[in-house]
Amino acid sequence: MIIAPSVLSIDFCNLNQQLKEVEDANAKWIHFDVMDGHFVPNLTFGPDILKAFRKMTDLFLDVHIMVSDPVFFADVFIDAGANMITFHYEACKDKEACIELARSIRSKGCKAGISIKPNTNVESILDIVNEFDLVLVMSVEPGFGGQSFIPEALNKIKKLKDVIVNNHYETLIEVDGGINQETGKLCKESGADVLVAGSYVFKNNIKDAVASLC
Ligand code: DX5
Ligand code: ZN
């Protein structure tokens, strides 16, 4: 299981120490939530902050862009050092636009992910899964940390897993929102490969919290 602690809940007054603890906890990824105040009602980080993280750590930078203009911001965050750009299905004009953006991201040497919000059916993306390195199932409404896990996400993970296994795809399944030891276990049993956790990791002992999710 890959654990991706979410920077949204990191203590920025204590950034160096917290990042070091994430590395010592053996988390391999760090999740970076970009919000534009339009696609979601919250505003977070720009590319200069990602550049600073790139200098500070060798962790895999998993960038989740919750923005209305994913085509523009994908390039901005690739240039800033992202290893993975995950954009929202709901922010694209249509499926062809999703595929076009994924191909563009991958052609620049970055991995591409697609995310679906809680009210989006997983069936909407099942036929384009092979275009992506990762599918991110949102288990809360995107925008804020600290919300409760929506159990319907588990059925989406199972359906995705079936398609991925049956077709021998290499696409990873990531889950984001309300992840703790219990919900993380349910996601793992349903077929998730990557767990994003913000408040659970940073409001507890980082090392213990990451270990409990593995
Ligand atoms: C929410 C973000 C999440 C957030 C998760 O829109 O995409 O990555 O950090 O926070 P927790 O783990 O606290 O639910
Ligand atoms: Zn996220």
Coordinates of C-alpha atoms and ligand atoms in Angstrom, one line a residue:
M1 CA 0.0 0.0 0.0
I2 CA 1.3 3.4 -0.9
I3 CA 0.5 6.2 1.6
A4 CA 0.3 9.8 0.4
P5 CA 0.0 12.2 3.4
S6 CA -1.8 15.3 2.3
V7 CA 0.0 18.6 2.7
L8 CA -3.4 20.3 3.2
S9 CA -3.1 19.3 6.9
I10 CA 0.6 19.8 7.4
D11 CA 1.8 22.3 10.0
F12 CA 3.4 24.9 7.9
C13 CA 5.0 26.5 11.0
N14 CA 6.9 23.2 11.4
L15 CA 7.3 22.2 7.8
N16 CA 10.9 20.9 7.8
Q17 CA 10.3 18.7 10.8
Q18 CA 7.0 17.3 9.6
L19 CA 8.4 16.5 6.2
K20 CA 11.2 14.7 7.8
E21 CA 8.8 12.7 9.9
V22 CA 6.8 11.7 6.8
E23 CA 10.0 10.5 5.1
D24 CA 11.1 8.6 8.3
A25 CA 7.6 7.0 8.4
N26 CA 8.5 5.5 5.0
A27 CA 5.6 7.2 3.1
K28 CA 6.8 7.3 -0.5
W29 CA 4.4 9.9 -1.8
I30 CA 3.2 13.3 -0.6
H31 CA -0.2 14.6 -1.8
F32 CA -0.5 18.2 -2.9
D33 CA -4.0 19.6 -3.1
V34 CA -4.3 22.5 -5.6
M35 CA -7.6 24.4 -5.3
D36 CA -8.5 27.5 -7.4
G37 CA -11.5 28.9 -5.4
H38 CA -13.7 28.2 -8.4
F39 CA -13.9 24.4 -9.0
V40 CA -14.0 24.1 -5.2
P41 CA -14.8 26.8 -2.6
N42 CA -11.3 26.9 -1.2
L43 CA -7.9 28.3 -2.3
T44 CA -4.6 26.6 -1.6
F45 CA -1.2 26.4 -3.1
G46 CA 0.5 27.8 -6.2
P47 CA 3.5 26.4 -8.1
D48 CA 6.1 28.2 -6.1
I49 CA 5.1 26.2 -3.0
L50 CA 5.5 23.0 -5.0
K51 CA 8.9 24.1 -6.2
A52 CA 9.9 24.6 -2.6
F53 CA 8.8 21.1 -1.7
R54 CA 10.7 19.7 -4.7
K55 CA 13.8 21.2 -3.3
M56 CA 13.1 20.0 0.2
T57 CA 12.3 16.3 -0.5
D58 CA 12.7 13.4 -2.8
L59 CA 9.2 12.1 -2.1
F60 CA 7.0 11.5 -5.1
L61 CA 4.9 14.7 -5.6
D62 CA 1.3 13.6 -6.2
V63 CA -0.5 16.7 -7.3
H64 CA -4.3 16.7 -7.2
I65 CA -5.6 19.7 -9.2
M66 CA -9.1 20.8 -8.2
V67 CA -9.4 23.5 -10.7
S68 CA -11.7 24.6 -13.5
D69 CA -8.9 24.9 -16.0
P70 CA -6.9 21.7 -15.8
V71 CA -5.2 22.1 -19.2
F72 CA -3.6 25.4 -18.1
F73 CA -2.7 24.3 -14.5
A74 CA -1.3 20.8 -15.5
D75 CA 1.5 22.5 -17.4
V76 CA 2.1 25.0 -14.6
F77 CA 2.6 22.2 -12.0
I78 CA 4.5 19.9 -14.3
D79 CA 7.0 22.8 -14.7
A80 CA 7.1 23.2 -10.9
G81 CA 8.2 19.5 -10.4
A82 CA 5.1 17.4 -10.1
N83 CA 5.5 13.6 -10.6
M84 CA 1.8 13.0 -11.0
I85 CA -0.9 15.3 -12.1
T86 CA -4.4 14.2 -11.3
F87 CA -7.2 16.3 -12.7
H88 CA -11.0 16.1 -12.4
Y89 CA -13.2 14.4 -14.9
E90 CA -15.9 17.0 -14.1
A91 CA -13.6 19.8 -15.1
C92 CA -13.1 18.5 -18.7
K93 CA -15.4 19.4 -21.6
D94 CA -15.9 15.7 -22.5
K95 CA -14.1 12.4 -22.4
E96 CA -12.0 13.2 -25.5
A97 CA -10.7 16.2 -23.7
C98 CA -9.7 14.0 -20.7
I99 CA -7.8 11.7 -23.0
E100 CA -6.1 14.5 -24.8
L101 CA -5.0 16.1 -21.5
A102 CA -3.7 12.7 -20.1
R103 CA -1.7 12.2 -23.3
S104 CA -0.2 15.7 -23.1
I105 CA 0.8 15.2 -19.4
R106 CA 2.4 11.9 -20.2
S107 CA 4.2 13.2 -23.2
K108 CA 6.0 15.7 -20.8
G109 CA 7.3 12.8 -18.7
C110 CA 4.8 13.2 -15.9
K111 CA 2.2 10.6 -14.8
A112 CA -1.5 11.3 -15.4
G113 CA -4.4 10.7 -13.1
I114 CA -8.1 11.3 -13.3
S115 CA -10.4 11.9 -10.4
I116 CA -14.2 11.6 -9.8
K117 CA -16.2 13.4 -7.2
P118 CA -18.6 11.5 -5.0
N119 CA -21.7 12.3 -7.2
T120 CA -20.0 11.1 -10.4
N121 CA -20.7 7.5 -11.5
V122 CA -17.6 5.4 -11.9
E123 CA -19.1 4.0 -15.1
S124 CA -18.4 7.4 -16.7
I125 CA -14.7 6.6 -16.8
L126 CA -14.4 2.8 -16.9
D127 CA -13.7 2.8 -20.7
I128 CA -10.9 5.3 -20.5
V129 CA -9.0 3.9 -17.4
N130 CA -6.2 2.6 -19.6
E131 CA -5.3 6.2 -20.6
F132 CA -4.3 6.9 -17.0
D133 CA -1.6 5.9 -14.5
L134 CA -4.0 6.4 -11.7
V135 CA -7.7 6.8 -10.9
L136 CA -8.5 8.9 -7.8
V137 CA -11.8 8.1 -6.2
M138 CA -12.9 11.0 -4.0
S139 CA -14.5 9.7 -0.8
V140 CA -15.5 13.2 0.4
E141 CA -16.7 16.3 -1.5
P142 CA -13.4 17.9 -2.7
G143 CA -12.4 21.2 -1.0
F144 CA -11.6 20.6 2.6
G145 CA -9.8 18.2 4.9
G146 CA -11.4 16.6 8.0
Q147 CA -14.6 15.3 6.4
S148 CA -16.2 11.9 6.9
F149 CA -15.6 9.1 4.5
I150 CA -18.5 8.4 2.1
P151 CA -18.8 4.5 1.9
E152 CA -20.2 4.5 -1.7
A153 CA -16.5 5.0 -2.7
L154 CA -15.9 1.3 -1.9
N155 CA -18.2 0.1 -4.6
K156 CA -16.4 2.4 -7.1
I157 CA -13.1 1.0 -6.1
K158 CA -14.3 -2.6 -6.5
K159 CA -15.7 -1.8 -10.0
L160 CA -12.5 -0.2 -11.0
K161 CA -10.4 -3.0 -9.7
D162 CA -12.4 -5.6 -11.7
V163 CA -11.8 -3.6 -14.9
I164 CA -8.1 -3.1 -14.2
V165 CA -7.5 -6.7 -13.2
N166 CA -9.6 -8.2 -16.1
N167 CA -7.8 -6.1 -18.7
H168 CA -4.3 -6.4 -17.1
Y169 CA -4.0 -2.6 -16.9
E170 CA -1.4 -1.1 -14.6
T171 CA -3.5 1.8 -13.5
L172 CA -3.4 2.5 -9.7
I173 CA -6.5 3.2 -7.6
E174 CA -6.1 6.0 -5.1
V175 CA -8.7 7.1 -2.5
D176 CA -8.9 10.5 -0.9
G177 CA -11.0 11.9 1.9
G178 CA -11.8 10.7 5.4
I179 CA -9.1 8.0 5.5
N180 CA -8.2 6.6 8.9
Q181 CA -7.2 3.2 10.1
E182 CA -10.7 1.8 9.7
T183 CA -11.7 3.3 6.4
G184 CA -8.2 2.7 5.0
K185 CA -8.6 -1.0 5.8
L186 CA -12.0 -1.1 3.9
C187 CA -10.4 0.7 0.9
K188 CA -7.5 -1.8 0.9
E189 CA -9.9 -4.7 1.0
S190 CA -11.8 -3.2 -1.9
G191 CA -8.7 -2.9 -4.1
A192 CA -7.1 0.5 -3.4
D193 CA -3.4 0.9 -4.1
V194 CA -2.8 4.4 -2.7
L195 CA -4.4 6.0 0.3
V196 CA -4.3 9.8 0.8
A197 CA -4.6 10.9 4.4
G198 CA -4.5 14.5 5.7
S199 CA -5.9 15.0 9.1
Y200 CA -5.4 11.4 10.3
V201 CA -1.6 11.6 9.6
F202 CA -0.9 15.2 10.7
K203 CA -3.2 15.3 13.8
N204 CA -1.6 12.1 15.2
N205 CA 1.9 10.8 15.6
I206 CA 2.9 10.8 11.9
K207 CA 5.0 7.6 12.0
D208 CA 2.3 5.6 13.9
A209 CA -0.5 6.9 11.6
V210 CA 1.3 6.0 8.4
A211 CA 2.3 2.6 9.8
S212 CA -1.3 1.9 10.7
L213 CA -2.5 2.5 7.1
C214 CA 0.1 0.3 5.4
Ligands
DX5_1 C1 -9.9 17.2 -0.1 C2 -8.5 16.9 -0.5 C3 -7.9 15.9 0.4 C4 -7.7 16.2 1.8 C5 -8.1 15.0 2.6 O1 -10.5 18.0 -1.1 O2 -8.5 16.4 -1.8 O3 -6.6 15.4 -0.2 O4 -6.4 16.6 2.2 O5 -8.1 15.3 3.9 P1 -8.6 14.3 5.0 O6 -7.6 13.1 5.0 O7 -8.4 15.1 6.3 O8 -10.0 13.9 4.8
ZN2 ZN -6.6 15.5 -2.6

